[in-house]
Coordinates of N, CA, C and O in Angstrom, one line a residue:
V1 N 28.4 -11.4 14.0 CA 27.0 -11.6 14.2 C 26.4 -11.8 12.8 O 26.7 -11.1 11.9
T2 N 25.4 -12.7 12.8 CA 24.7 -13.0 11.5 C 23.2 -12.7 11.7 O 22.7 -13.1 12.8
L3 N 22.6 -12.1 10.8 CA 21.2 -11.8 10.8 C 20.5 -12.6 9.7 O 20.9 -12.5 8.6
N4 N 19.5 -13.5 10.1 CA 18.8 -14.2 9.1 C 17.4 -13.7 9.0 O 16.7 -13.4 10.1
G5 N 16.9 -13.4 7.8 CA 15.5 -12.8 7.7 C 14.8 -13.6 6.6 O 15.3 -14.1 5.7
R6 N 13.4 -13.7 6.9 CA 12.6 -14.3 5.9 C 11.9 -13.3 5.0 O 11.4 -12.3 5.5
R7 N 11.9 -13.6 3.8 CA 11.2 -12.8 2.8 C 9.7 -12.8 3.0 O 9.1 -13.9 3.1
V8 N 9.1 -11.7 3.1 CA 7.7 -11.6 3.5 C 6.7 -11.4 2.3 O 5.5 -11.3 2.5
G9 N 7.3 -11.4 1.1 CA 6.4 -11.3 -0.1 C 6.0 -9.9 -0.4 O 5.1 -9.7 -1.3
L10 N 6.5 -8.9 0.2 CA 6.1 -7.5 0.0 C 7.1 -6.8 -0.8 O 6.9 -5.6 -1.1
D11 N 8.2 -7.4 -1.1 CA 9.4 -6.6 -1.5 C 9.6 -6.6 -3.0 O 10.5 -6.0 -3.5
E12 N 8.7 -7.3 -3.8 CA 8.8 -7.2 -5.3 C 10.2 -7.6 -5.7 O 10.7 -7.1 -6.7
G13 N 10.9 -8.5 -5.0 CA 12.2 -9.0 -5.5 C 13.4 -8.4 -4.8 O 14.5 -9.0 -4.9
H14 N 13.3 -7.3 -4.0 CA 14.5 -6.9 -3.3 C 14.1 -6.0 -2.1 O 12.9 -5.5 -2.0
A15 N 15.0 -5.8 -1.2 CA 14.8 -4.9 -0.1 C 16.1 -4.3 0.2 O 17.1 -4.8 -0.1
D16 N 16.1 -3.1 0.9 CA 17.3 -2.5 1.4 C 17.3 -2.7 2.9 O 16.4 -2.5 3.6
S17 N 18.5 -3.1 3.3 CA 18.7 -3.4 4.8 C 20.1 -3.1 5.1 O 21.0 -3.4 4.4
A18 N 20.3 -2.5 6.3 CA 21.6 -2.2 6.7 C 21.7 -1.8 8.2 O 20.7 -1.4 8.7
P19 N 22.9 -2.0 8.8 CA 23.1 -1.4 10.1 C 22.8 0.1 9.9 O 23.0 0.7 8.8
M20 N 22.4 0.8 10.9 CA 21.9 2.2 10.8 C 23.0 3.1 10.3 O 22.7 4.1 9.7
D21 N 24.3 2.8 10.4 CA 25.3 3.8 10.0 C 25.9 3.4 8.6 O 27.0 3.9 8.3
S22 N 25.3 2.4 7.9 CA 25.9 2.0 6.6 C 24.8 1.7 5.7 O 23.6 1.6 6.1
A23 N 25.1 1.4 4.4 CA 24.1 1.0 3.5 C 24.5 -0.3 2.8 O 25.6 -0.4 2.3
V24 N 23.6 -1.2 2.7 CA 23.8 -2.5 2.1 C 22.5 -2.8 1.3 O 21.4 -2.7 1.8
D25 N 22.7 -3.2 0.0 CA 21.5 -3.6 -0.8 C 21.4 -5.1 -0.8 O 22.3 -5.8 -1.2
L26 N 20.3 -5.6 -0.3 CA 20.1 -7.0 -0.2 C 19.2 -7.5 -1.4 O 18.2 -6.8 -1.7
H27 N 19.6 -8.6 -2.0 CA 18.8 -9.1 -3.1 C 18.3 -10.5 -2.8 O 19.1 -11.3 -2.4
F28 N 17.0 -10.7 -2.9 CA 16.4 -12.0 -2.7 C 16.3 -12.6 -4.1 O 15.5 -12.2 -4.9
E29 N 17.2 -13.5 -4.4 CA 17.1 -14.1 -5.7 C 16.0 -15.2 -5.8 O 14.9 -14.9 -5.8
K30 N 16.4 -16.5 -5.6 CA 15.4 -17.5 -5.6 C 15.0 -18.0 -4.2 O 14.0 -18.7 -4.1
S31 N 15.7 -17.5 -3.3 CA 15.5 -17.9 -1.9 C 14.4 -17.1 -1.2 O 14.2 -15.9 -1.6
R32 N 13.8 -17.6 -0.2 CA 12.8 -16.9 0.6 C 13.5 -16.3 1.8 O 12.8 -15.7 2.6
Y33 N 14.8 -16.5 1.9 CA 15.5 -16.0 3.1 C 16.7 -15.1 2.7 O 17.2 -15.3 1.6
V34 N 17.1 -14.2 3.5 CA 18.3 -13.4 3.3 C 19.2 -13.6 4.5 O 18.7 -13.7 5.7
I35 N 20.4 -13.6 4.3 CA 21.4 -13.7 5.4 C 22.4 -12.5 5.3 O 23.0 -12.3 4.3
L36 N 22.5 -11.7 6.4 CA 23.4 -10.6 6.5 C 24.5 -11.0 7.4 O 24.2 -11.2 8.6
R37 N 25.7 -11.2 6.9 CA 26.8 -11.7 7.7 C 27.8 -10.6 8.0 O 28.5 -10.6 9.0
E38 N 28.0 -9.7 7.1 CA 29.1 -8.7 7.2 C 28.7 -7.4 7.7 O 27.6 -7.0 7.5
G39 N 29.5 -6.8 8.5 CA 29.3 -5.4 9.0 C 28.4 -5.3 10.2 O 28.1 -4.2 10.6
L40 N 28.0 -6.4 10.8 CA 27.2 -6.4 12.0 C 28.0 -6.6 13.2 O 28.9 -7.4 13.3
R41 N 27.7 -5.8 14.3 CA 28.3 -6.0 15.6 C 27.2 -6.1 16.6 O 26.1 -5.7 16.4
D42 N 27.6 -6.8 17.7 CA 26.6 -6.9 18.8 C 26.1 -5.5 19.2 O 26.9 -4.5 19.3
G43 N 24.8 -5.3 19.3 CA 24.2 -4.1 19.7 C 23.8 -3.2 18.5 O 23.1 -2.2 18.7
D44 N 24.2 -3.6 17.3 CA 23.8 -2.8 16.1 C 22.3 -2.8 15.9 O 21.6 -3.8 16.2
E45 N 21.7 -1.8 15.4 CA 20.3 -1.7 15.0 C 20.2 -1.8 13.5 O 20.9 -1.2 12.8
V46 N 19.3 -2.7 13.0 CA 19.1 -2.9 11.6 C 17.7 -2.5 11.2 O 16.7 -2.8 11.9
R47 N 17.6 -1.7 10.1 CA 16.3 -1.3 9.6 C 16.2 -1.9 8.2 O 17.0 -1.7 7.4
I48 N 15.0 -2.5 8.0 CA 14.7 -3.1 6.7 C 13.6 -2.3 6.1 O 12.6 -2.1 6.7
T49 N 13.8 -1.9 4.9 CA 12.8 -1.1 4.2 C 12.4 -1.8 2.9 O 13.2 -2.1 2.0
Y50 N 11.1 -2.2 2.8 CA 10.6 -2.9 1.6 C 10.0 -1.9 0.6 O 9.3 -1.0 1.0
A51 N 10.2 -2.1 -0.6 CA 9.6 -1.3 -1.7 C 8.1 -1.8 -1.7 O 7.9 -3.0 -1.9
M52 N 7.2 -0.9 -1.5 CA 5.8 -1.3 -1.4 C 5.0 -0.3 -2.4 O 4.4 0.6 -1.9
P53 N 5.1 -0.6 -3.7 CA 4.3 0.3 -4.6 C 2.8 0.2 -4.5 O 2.3 -0.8 -4.0
V54 N 2.1 1.2 -4.9 CA 0.7 1.1 -4.9 C 0.3 0.3 -6.1 O 0.8 0.4 -7.2
V55 N -0.6 -0.7 -5.9 CA -1.0 -1.6 -7.0 C -2.5 -1.6 -7.1 O -3.2 -1.7 -6.1
A56 N -3.0 -1.4 -8.3 CA -4.4 -1.5 -8.6 C -4.6 -3.0 -9.0 O -4.1 -3.5 -10.0
R57 N -5.4 -3.7 -8.2 CA -5.7 -5.1 -8.4 C -7.1 -5.3 -9.0 O -8.1 -5.1 -8.3
R58 N -7.1 -5.5 -10.3 CA -8.4 -5.7 -11.1 C -9.1 -7.0 -10.8 O -8.5 -8.0 -10.8
Q59 N -10.4 -6.9 -10.5 CA -11.2 -8.0 -10.2 C -11.6 -8.7 -11.5 O -11.7 -8.1 -12.5
D60 N -11.8 -10.0 -11.4 CA -12.3 -10.8 -12.5 C -13.7 -10.2 -12.9 O -14.6 -10.0 -12.1
A61 N -13.9 -9.9 -14.2 CA -15.1 -9.3 -14.7 C -16.3 -10.2 -14.4 O -17.5 -9.7 -14.5
R62 N -16.2 -11.4 -14.1 CA -17.3 -12.3 -13.9 C -17.9 -12.2 -12.5 O -18.9 -12.7 -12.2
I63 N -17.2 -11.5 -11.6 CA -17.6 -11.3 -10.2 C -18.8 -10.3 -10.1 O -18.6 -9.2 -10.5
K64 N -19.9 -10.7 -9.6 CA -21.1 -9.9 -9.5 C -20.8 -8.7 -8.7 O -20.2 -8.7 -7.6
N65 N -21.3 -7.5 -9.1 CA -21.2 -6.2 -8.5 C -19.9 -5.5 -8.4 O -19.8 -4.3 -8.1
C66 N -18.8 -6.2 -8.5 CA -17.5 -5.6 -8.5 C -16.6 -6.0 -9.6 O -15.4 -5.6 -9.7
G67 N -17.0 -6.9 -10.4 CA -16.3 -7.4 -11.5 C -15.7 -6.3 -12.5 O -16.5 -5.4 -12.8
G68 N -14.5 -6.4 -12.8 CA -13.8 -5.4 -13.6 C -13.4 -4.2 -12.9 O -12.7 -3.4 -13.5
R69 N -13.7 -4.0 -11.7 CA -13.3 -2.9 -10.9 C -11.9 -3.2 -10.2 O -11.6 -4.4 -10.2
S70 N -11.3 -2.2 -9.7 CA -10.0 -2.4 -9.1 C -10.0 -2.0 -7.6 O -10.6 -1.1 -7.2
A71 N -9.2 -2.8 -6.8 CA -8.9 -2.4 -5.4 C -7.5 -2.0 -5.4 O -6.6 -2.6 -6.0
F72 N -7.2 -1.0 -4.6 CA -5.9 -0.5 -4.5 C -5.2 -1.0 -3.2 O -5.8 -1.0 -2.1
T73 N -4.0 -1.5 -3.4 CA -3.2 -2.0 -2.2 C -1.8 -1.4 -2.2 O -1.3 -0.9 -3.2
R74 N -1.3 -1.5 -1.0 CA 0.1 -1.1 -0.8 C 0.7 -2.0 0.2 O 0.3 -2.0 1.4
G75 N 1.6 -2.9 -0.1 CA 2.0 -3.9 0.8 C 0.9 -4.8 1.2 O 0.0 -5.2 0.4
P76 N 0.7 -5.0 2.5 CA -0.4 -5.9 3.0 C -1.7 -5.1 3.1 O -2.7 -5.7 3.4
L77 N -1.7 -3.8 3.0 CA -2.9 -3.0 3.2 C -3.8 -2.8 2.0 O -3.3 -2.6 0.9
V78 N -5.1 -3.0 2.2 CA -6.1 -2.7 1.2 C -6.7 -1.3 1.6 O -6.9 -1.0 2.7
F79 N -6.9 -0.4 0.6 CA -7.4 0.9 0.8 C -8.8 1.1 0.3 O -9.2 0.3 -0.6
C80 N -9.5 2.0 0.8 CA -10.9 2.3 0.4 C -11.1 3.8 0.3 O -10.5 4.6 0.9
L81 N -12.1 4.1 -0.6 CA -12.6 5.5 -0.7 C -13.7 5.6 0.3 O -14.6 4.7 0.4
E82 N -13.7 6.7 1.1 CA -14.8 6.9 2.1 C -15.3 8.3 1.9 O -14.6 9.2 1.5
T83 N -16.6 8.5 2.1 CA -17.3 9.8 1.8 C -16.7 11.0 2.5 O -16.7 12.1 2.0
P84 N -16.3 10.9 3.8 CA -15.8 12.1 4.4 C -14.6 12.8 3.7 O -14.4 14.0 3.8
D85 N -13.8 12.0 2.9 CA -12.7 12.6 2.3 C -12.9 12.9 0.8 O -12.0 13.5 0.2
N86 N -14.0 12.5 0.2 CA -14.2 12.6 -1.2 C -15.5 13.3 -1.5 O -16.6 13.0 -1.0
Q87 N -15.4 14.4 -2.3 CA -16.6 15.2 -2.7 C -17.3 14.7 -3.9 O -18.3 15.3 -4.4
T88 N -16.9 13.6 -4.5 CA -17.5 13.0 -5.7 C -18.3 11.8 -5.3 O -18.2 11.2 -4.2
N89 N -19.1 11.2 -6.3 CA -19.7 10.0 -6.1 C -18.7 8.9 -6.2 O -18.2 8.5 -7.3
I90 N -18.3 8.3 -5.0 CA -17.2 7.3 -5.0 C -17.5 6.0 -5.7 O -16.6 5.3 -6.1
F91 N -18.8 5.8 -5.9 CA -19.2 4.5 -6.6 C -19.2 4.6 -8.1 O -19.1 3.6 -8.7
D92 N -19.2 5.8 -8.6 CA -19.3 6.0 -10.1 C -18.0 6.6 -10.7 O -17.8 6.5 -11.9
T93 N -17.2 7.2 -9.9 CA -16.0 7.9 -10.4 C -15.1 6.9 -11.1 O -15.0 5.8 -10.7
V94 N -14.3 7.4 -12.1 CA -13.4 6.6 -12.8 C -12.0 7.1 -12.4 O -11.6 8.2 -12.7
V95 N -11.2 6.2 -11.8 CA -9.9 6.6 -11.3 C -8.8 6.6 -12.4 O -8.7 5.6 -13.1
D96 N -8.0 7.6 -12.5 CA -6.8 7.6 -13.4 C -5.7 6.9 -12.6 O -5.1 7.6 -11.7
T97 N -5.5 5.6 -12.8 CA -4.5 4.9 -12.0 C -3.1 5.4 -12.0 O -2.4 5.2 -11.0
K98 N -2.7 6.1 -13.0 CA -1.4 6.7 -13.1 C -1.1 7.8 -12.1 O 0.0 8.2 -11.9
T99 N -2.2 8.4 -11.5 CA -2.1 9.5 -10.6 C -2.0 9.1 -9.1 O -1.8 9.9 -8.3
V100 N -2.3 7.8 -8.8 CA -2.4 7.4 -7.4 C -1.0 7.2 -6.8 O -0.2 6.4 -7.3
V101 N -0.8 7.9 -5.7 CA 0.5 7.8 -4.9 C 0.2 7.7 -3.4 O -0.9 8.0 -3.0
A102 N 1.1 7.1 -2.7 CA 1.0 7.0 -1.3 C 1.7 8.1 -0.6 O 2.8 8.6 -1.0
R103 N 1.2 8.5 0.6 CA 1.9 9.5 1.4 C 1.4 9.3 2.9 O 0.3 8.8 3.1
F104 N 2.2 9.7 3.8 CA 1.8 9.6 5.2 C 1.1 10.9 5.6 O 1.5 12.0 5.4
D105 N -0.1 10.8 6.2 CA -0.9 11.9 6.7 C -0.8 11.9 8.2 O -1.4 11.0 8.9
P106 N 0.0 12.8 8.8 CA 0.2 12.7 10.2 C -1.0 13.1 11.1 O -1.0 12.8 12.3
V107 N -2.0 13.7 10.5 CA -3.1 14.2 11.2 C -4.3 13.3 11.2 O -5.0 13.0 12.2
L108 N -4.6 12.7 10.0 CA -5.8 11.9 9.8 C -5.7 10.6 10.7 O -4.8 9.9 10.7
L109 N -6.8 10.5 11.6 CA -6.9 9.4 12.4 C -5.7 9.0 13.3 O -5.4 7.9 13.5
G110 N -5.0 10.1 13.7 CA -3.8 9.9 14.5 C -2.6 9.6 13.8 O -1.5 9.4 14.4
G111 N -2.6 9.7 12.5 CA -1.5 9.4 11.6 C -1.6 8.1 10.9 O -1.7 7.1 11.5
T112 N -1.7 8.2 9.6 CA -1.8 7.0 8.8 C -1.4 7.2 7.4 O -1.3 8.3 6.9
M113 N -1.0 6.1 6.7 CA -0.7 6.1 5.3 C -2.0 6.3 4.5 O -3.0 5.6 4.8
V114 N -2.0 7.2 3.5 CA -3.2 7.3 2.6 C -2.7 7.2 1.2 O -1.5 7.3 0.9
L115 N -3.7 7.0 0.3 CA -3.4 7.1 -1.1 C -4.1 8.3 -1.6 O -5.2 8.6 -1.2
E116 N -3.5 9.0 -2.6 CA -4.2 10.2 -3.2 C -4.0 10.1 -4.7 O -3.0 9.6 -5.2
G117 N -5.0 10.6 -5.4 CA -5.0 10.5 -6.9 C -6.2 11.3 -7.4 O -6.8 12.1 -6.7
Y118 N -6.4 11.2 -8.7 CA -7.4 11.9 -9.4 C -8.3 11.0 -10.2 O -7.9 10.0 -10.7
S119 N -9.6 11.5 -10.4 CA -10.5 10.8 -11.4 C -10.1 11.3 -12.8 O -9.4 12.3 -12.9
L120 N -10.7 10.7 -13.8 CA -10.5 11.1 -15.1 C -11.1 12.5 -15.4 O -10.6 13.3 -16.3
K121 N -12.0 13.0 -14.5 CA -12.6 14.3 -14.6 C -11.8 15.3 -13.8 O -12.1 16.5 -13.7
G122 N -10.7 14.9 -13.2 CA -9.8 15.8 -12.4 C -10.2 16.0 -11.0 O -9.6 16.8 -10.3
E123 N -11.1 15.2 -10.5 CA -11.5 15.3 -9.1 C -10.5 14.6 -8.2 O -10.0 13.5 -8.5
Q124 N -10.1 15.3 -7.1 CA -9.1 14.8 -6.2 C -9.8 13.7 -5.4 O -10.9 13.8 -4.9
L125 N -9.0 12.6 -5.2 CA -9.5 11.4 -4.4 C -8.5 11.0 -3.3 O -7.3 11.2 -3.5
K126 N -9.1 10.5 -2.2 CA -8.2 10.1 -1.1 C -8.7 8.7 -0.6 O -9.9 8.6 -0.4
W127 N -7.8 7.8 -0.5 CA -8.1 6.5 0.0 C -7.5 6.4 1.4 O -6.4 6.9 1.7
I128 N -8.2 5.7 2.3 CA -7.6 5.4 3.7 C -7.5 3.8 3.8 O -8.2 3.1 3.1
P129 N -6.7 3.4 4.7 CA -6.7 1.9 4.9 C -8.1 1.4 5.3 O -8.8 2.0 6.1
Y130 N -8.4 0.3 4.7 CA -9.7 -0.3 4.9 C -10.0 -0.5 6.3 O -11.2 -0.3 6.8
L131 N -9.0 -0.9 7.1 CA -9.3 -1.2 8.5 C -9.6 0.0 9.3 O -10.1 -0.1 10.5
L132 N -9.5 1.2 8.8 CA -9.8 2.4 9.5 C -11.2 3.1 9.1 O -11.6 4.0 9.8
W133 N -11.9 2.5 8.2 CA -13.1 3.2 7.7 C -14.2 3.1 8.8 O -14.2 2.2 9.6
G134 N -15.0 4.1 8.8 CA -16.1 4.1 9.8 C -15.8 4.7 11.1 O -16.5 4.6 12.1
N135 N -14.6 5.4 11.2 CA -14.2 5.9 12.5 C -14.4 7.4 12.6 O -14.0 8.0 13.6
R136 N -15.2 8.0 11.7 CA -15.4 9.4 11.7 C -16.9 9.7 11.5 O -17.3 10.7 10.9
G137 N -17.7 8.9 12.1 CA -19.2 9.0 12.0 C -19.7 8.2 10.8 O -19.0 7.4 10.2
E138 N -21.0 8.5 10.5 CA -21.6 7.7 9.5 C -21.0 8.1 8.1 O -20.8 9.3 7.8
S139 N -20.8 7.1 7.3 CA -20.2 7.3 6.0 C -20.4 6.1 5.1 O -20.9 5.1 5.6
R140 N -20.2 6.3 3.8 CA -20.2 5.3 2.8 C -18.8 5.0 2.4 O -18.0 5.9 2.4
M141 N -18.6 3.8 1.9 CA -17.2 3.4 1.6 C -17.3 2.4 0.4 O -18.2 1.6 0.3
T142 N -16.2 2.4 -0.4 CA -16.0 1.3 -1.4 C -14.5 1.0 -1.5 O -13.7 1.9 -1.4
V143 N -14.2 -0.3 -1.7 CA -12.9 -0.8 -1.9 C -12.7 -0.8 -3.4 O -11.6 -0.6 -3.9
F144 N -13.7 -1.2 -4.2 CA -13.6 -1.4 -5.6 C -14.0 -0.2 -6.4 O -15.0 0.4 -6.2
C145 N -13.1 0.2 -7.3 CA -13.2 1.5 -8.1 C -13.2 1.2 -9.5 O -12.5 0.2 -10.0
N146 N -13.9 2.0 -10.3 CA -13.8 2.0 -11.7 C -12.4 2.6 -12.1 O -12.0 3.6 -11.5
T147 N -11.7 2.0 -13.0 CA -10.3 2.5 -13.3 C -10.2 2.6 -14.8 O -10.9 1.9 -15.6
A148 N -9.2 3.5 -15.2 CA -8.9 3.6 -16.6 C -7.4 3.4 -16.8 O -6.7 3.6 -15.9

């Protein structure tokens, strides 16, 4: 059995993929495709895990109202700060980008990936996926953060 997969652009150059009872490290060199030929049998289940680091994407300083600020992403998701989760002024706080990490919150909104980190003043911050904001009543939100 041969498994052909297309590189989706989220893997930062590699992904791990294997039949469920073994481990194989797949490397995407110059190709956008990966082919797994060895170790597969009919009926095997394959799980592919992409490395999806948290990335602070700085906006061009020339963009009005958000220039020079950063949006946080992980894989295809854009995250936002929303007032129900943050006790600070989300529009003025300065994020310490080195502290931002991803974790799964099984309770929030039925279970979702969140980002957590700290401001330069030591205030705890929580980001939720942008597509989920506004689901807990009236709130304010921002995608673009001041960063250091």
